[in-house]
XYZ file of C-alpha atoms in Angstrom:
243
model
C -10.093 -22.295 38.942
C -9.152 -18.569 39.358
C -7.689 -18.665 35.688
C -11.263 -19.857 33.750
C -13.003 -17.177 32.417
C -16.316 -16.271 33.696
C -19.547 -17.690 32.133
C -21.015 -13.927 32.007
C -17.967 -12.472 30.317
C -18.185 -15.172 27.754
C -21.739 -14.615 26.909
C -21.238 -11.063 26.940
C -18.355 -11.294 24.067
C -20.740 -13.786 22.211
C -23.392 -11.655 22.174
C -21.112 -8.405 20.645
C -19.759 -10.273 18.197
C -23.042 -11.738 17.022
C -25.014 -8.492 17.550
C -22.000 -6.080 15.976
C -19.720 -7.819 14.261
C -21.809 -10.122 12.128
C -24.618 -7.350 11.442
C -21.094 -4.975 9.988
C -19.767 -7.421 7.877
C -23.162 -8.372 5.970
C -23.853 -4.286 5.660
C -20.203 -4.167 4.213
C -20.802 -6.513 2.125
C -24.030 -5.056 0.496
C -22.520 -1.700 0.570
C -19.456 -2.698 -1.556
C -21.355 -4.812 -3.938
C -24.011 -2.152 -4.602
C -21.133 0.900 -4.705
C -18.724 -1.089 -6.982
C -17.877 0.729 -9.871
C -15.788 0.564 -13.350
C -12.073 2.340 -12.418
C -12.481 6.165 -13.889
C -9.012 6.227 -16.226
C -7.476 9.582 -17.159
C -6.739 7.849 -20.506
C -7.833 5.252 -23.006
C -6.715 1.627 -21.918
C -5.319 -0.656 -24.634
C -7.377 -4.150 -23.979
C -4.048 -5.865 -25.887
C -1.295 -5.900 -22.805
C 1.703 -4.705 -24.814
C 4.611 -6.886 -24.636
C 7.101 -5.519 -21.684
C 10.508 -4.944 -22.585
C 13.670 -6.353 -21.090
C 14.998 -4.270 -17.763
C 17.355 -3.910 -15.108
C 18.279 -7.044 -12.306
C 16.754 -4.873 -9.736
C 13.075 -3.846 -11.606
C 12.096 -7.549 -11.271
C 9.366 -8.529 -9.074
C 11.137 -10.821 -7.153
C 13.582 -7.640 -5.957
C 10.526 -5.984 -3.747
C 10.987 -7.865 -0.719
C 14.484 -5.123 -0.928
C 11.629 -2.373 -0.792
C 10.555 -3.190 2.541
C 14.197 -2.620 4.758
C 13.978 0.926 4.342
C 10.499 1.504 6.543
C 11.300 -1.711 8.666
C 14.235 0.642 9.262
C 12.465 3.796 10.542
C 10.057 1.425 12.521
C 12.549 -0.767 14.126
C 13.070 0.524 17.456
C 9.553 0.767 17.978
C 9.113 -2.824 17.372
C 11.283 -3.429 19.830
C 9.678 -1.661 22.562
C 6.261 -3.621 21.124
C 7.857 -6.887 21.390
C 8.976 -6.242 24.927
C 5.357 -5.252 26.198
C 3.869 -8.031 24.496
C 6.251 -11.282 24.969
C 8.008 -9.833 28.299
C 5.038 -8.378 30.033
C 6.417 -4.999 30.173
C 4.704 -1.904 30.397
C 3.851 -0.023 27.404
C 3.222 4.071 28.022
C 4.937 5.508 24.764
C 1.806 6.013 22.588
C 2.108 9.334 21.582
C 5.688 8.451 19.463
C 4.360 5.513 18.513
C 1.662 7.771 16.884
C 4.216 9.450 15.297
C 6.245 6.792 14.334
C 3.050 5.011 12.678
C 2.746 8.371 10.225
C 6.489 8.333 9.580
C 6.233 4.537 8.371
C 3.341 6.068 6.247
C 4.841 8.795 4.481
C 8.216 6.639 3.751
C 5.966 3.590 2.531
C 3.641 5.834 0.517
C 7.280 7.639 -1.094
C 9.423 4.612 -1.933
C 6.673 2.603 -2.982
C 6.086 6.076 -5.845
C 10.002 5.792 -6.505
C 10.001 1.544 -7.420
C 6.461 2.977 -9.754
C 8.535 5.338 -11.343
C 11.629 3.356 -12.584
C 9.037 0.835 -13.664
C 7.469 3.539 -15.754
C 11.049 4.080 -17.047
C 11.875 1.106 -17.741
C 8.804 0.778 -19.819
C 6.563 -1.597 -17.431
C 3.320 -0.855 -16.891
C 2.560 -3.787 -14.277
C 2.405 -1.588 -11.305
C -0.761 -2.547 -9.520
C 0.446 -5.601 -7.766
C 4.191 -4.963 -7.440
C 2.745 -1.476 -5.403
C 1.320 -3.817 -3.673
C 3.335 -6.183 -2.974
C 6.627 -3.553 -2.559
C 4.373 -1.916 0.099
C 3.583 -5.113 1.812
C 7.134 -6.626 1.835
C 7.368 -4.609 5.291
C 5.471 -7.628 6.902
C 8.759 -9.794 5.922
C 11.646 -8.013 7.719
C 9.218 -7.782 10.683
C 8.754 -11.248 10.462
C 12.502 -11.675 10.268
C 13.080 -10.051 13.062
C 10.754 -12.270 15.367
C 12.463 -14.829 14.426
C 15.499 -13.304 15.986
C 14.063 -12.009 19.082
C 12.568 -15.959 19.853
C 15.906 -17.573 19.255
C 17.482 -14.554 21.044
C 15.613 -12.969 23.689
C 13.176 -15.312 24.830
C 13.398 -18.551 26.495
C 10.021 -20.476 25.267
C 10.713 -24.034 23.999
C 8.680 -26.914 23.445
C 5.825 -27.352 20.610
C 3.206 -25.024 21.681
C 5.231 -22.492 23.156
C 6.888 -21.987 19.551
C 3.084 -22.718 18.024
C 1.819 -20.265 19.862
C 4.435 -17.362 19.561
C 4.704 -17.762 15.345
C 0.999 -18.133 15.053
C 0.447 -14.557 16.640
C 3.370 -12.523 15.312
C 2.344 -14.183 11.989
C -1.053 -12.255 12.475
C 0.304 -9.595 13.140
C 3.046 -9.172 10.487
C -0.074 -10.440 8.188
C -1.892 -7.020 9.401
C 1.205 -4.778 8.894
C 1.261 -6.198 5.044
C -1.990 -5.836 4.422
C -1.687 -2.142 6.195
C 1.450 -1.056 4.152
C 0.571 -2.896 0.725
C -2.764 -0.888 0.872
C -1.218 1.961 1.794
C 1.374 1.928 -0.925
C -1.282 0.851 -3.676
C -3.475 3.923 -2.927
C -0.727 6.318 -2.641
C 0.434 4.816 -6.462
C -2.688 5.353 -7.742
C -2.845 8.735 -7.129
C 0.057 9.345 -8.045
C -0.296 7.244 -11.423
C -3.500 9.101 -12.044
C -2.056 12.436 -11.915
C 0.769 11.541 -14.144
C -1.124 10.138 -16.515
C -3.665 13.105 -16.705
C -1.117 15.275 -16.732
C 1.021 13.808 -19.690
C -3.157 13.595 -21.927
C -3.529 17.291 -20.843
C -0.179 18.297 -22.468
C -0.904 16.547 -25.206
C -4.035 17.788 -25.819
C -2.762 21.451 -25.527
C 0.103 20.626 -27.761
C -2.292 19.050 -30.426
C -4.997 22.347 -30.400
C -1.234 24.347 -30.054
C -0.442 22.448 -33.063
C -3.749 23.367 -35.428
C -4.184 26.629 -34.492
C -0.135 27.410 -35.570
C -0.865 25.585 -39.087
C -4.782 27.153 -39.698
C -5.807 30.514 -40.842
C -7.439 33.793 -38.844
C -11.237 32.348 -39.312
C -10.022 28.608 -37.674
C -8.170 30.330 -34.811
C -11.453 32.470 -33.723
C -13.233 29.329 -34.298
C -10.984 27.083 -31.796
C -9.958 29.303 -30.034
C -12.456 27.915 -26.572
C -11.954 24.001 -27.475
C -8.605 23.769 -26.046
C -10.311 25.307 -22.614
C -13.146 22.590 -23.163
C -11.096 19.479 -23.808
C -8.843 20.564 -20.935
C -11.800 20.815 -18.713
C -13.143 16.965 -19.732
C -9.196 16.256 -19.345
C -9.705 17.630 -15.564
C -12.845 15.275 -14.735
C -11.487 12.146 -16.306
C -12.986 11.796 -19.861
C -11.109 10.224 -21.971
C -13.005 10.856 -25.328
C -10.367 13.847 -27.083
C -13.253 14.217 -29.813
């Protein structure tokens, strides 16, 4: 049959993924598990979790699948064109916008996944890790959403493994843009948590040596006057010891 795929072109993909893509996955797997390291706080981390106080209807976790409509929003067009080339067999030549539209979902995942971090902050709630992660991934669900329109809309498959096959591949893919966005969002938290958190121990510290060199005499100012400078410095590379 004109449709079966060569013999040589199946060896040859066999071959590259048993000569690259096996030998890459075992050297990223020693690499991470000889490179892992203890997370570097700013600050001292209470082992007790501290009880979380009550909060707002929309601050629960089960409101960050609302986080996502914003950069389904600013990606939705493009979708469109990518569901069009893919299920429709339609050229695709627009890859310079999509470029662009890729680092626009980027900086508006990376900012409203900071903004839900912040009113939990406020709220007193200190569980940010996986809601950032989860409010950046929640993308994945609109875009999932939206296949669902565009089978029962504009397509005409039918039958079992017509719909098999269509769900199982845009569920791959909306699995990569979660995974894509959570990360995203996670790392551009913890930055931003970092930061915040260093910066609220550095004021502190330089209120607390402002503090003792107001209430102590001529001799203890001379003789502290370089340890706010020093514990600033150990504030700057992450030590937490104030000592």
């Amino acid at each position: 049959s004109l449709a079966a795929i060569p013999l040589a072109t199946m060896v040859v993909v066999a071959l590259m993924w048993a000569f690259i893509s096996v030998p890459l996955t075992l050297v990223g797997t020693v690499v991470g598990r000889s490179h892992s390291g203890k997370a570097d706080s700013p600050c001292r981390i209470s082992p007790a979790p501290r009880p979380v106080s009550s909060k707002q209807w929309y601050l629960h976790p089960w409101v960050i699948v609302l986080g996502g409509f914003v950069p389904f929003s600013s990606i939705f067009i493009e979708v469109c064109f990518i569901f069009s080339s893919i299920w429709h067999y339609k050229y695709y030549y627009e890859y310079g916008f999509m470029l662009l539209v890729f680092i626009n979902l980027i900086i508006v995942r990376v900012c409203s996944t900071i903004a839900m971090t912040y009113w939990l902050f406020i709220s007193e709630d200190y569980r940010w890790q996986w809601t950032s992660l989860l409010f950046g991934g929640s993308t994945a669900i609109y875009v999932y959403l939206y296949s669902i329109y565009y089978f029962l809309v504009k397509t005409n498959m039918s039958g079992f493994f017509q719909t098999l096959f269509y769900f199982g591949y845009v569920g791959m893919f909306c699995a990569g843009i979660g995974l894509l966005t959570g990360a995203v969002g996670y790392l551009g938290t913890s930055l931003f948590v970092r930061r915040l958190y260093w910066s609220a121990k550095y004021f502190r510290i330089v209120k607390t040596q402002s503090a003792r060199v107001d209430t102590g005499g001529p001799g203890r100012q001379q003789a502290s006057r370089g340890r706010p400078a020093a514990q600033a410095a150990r504030a700057l590379n992450g030590v937490c010891d104030d000592g």
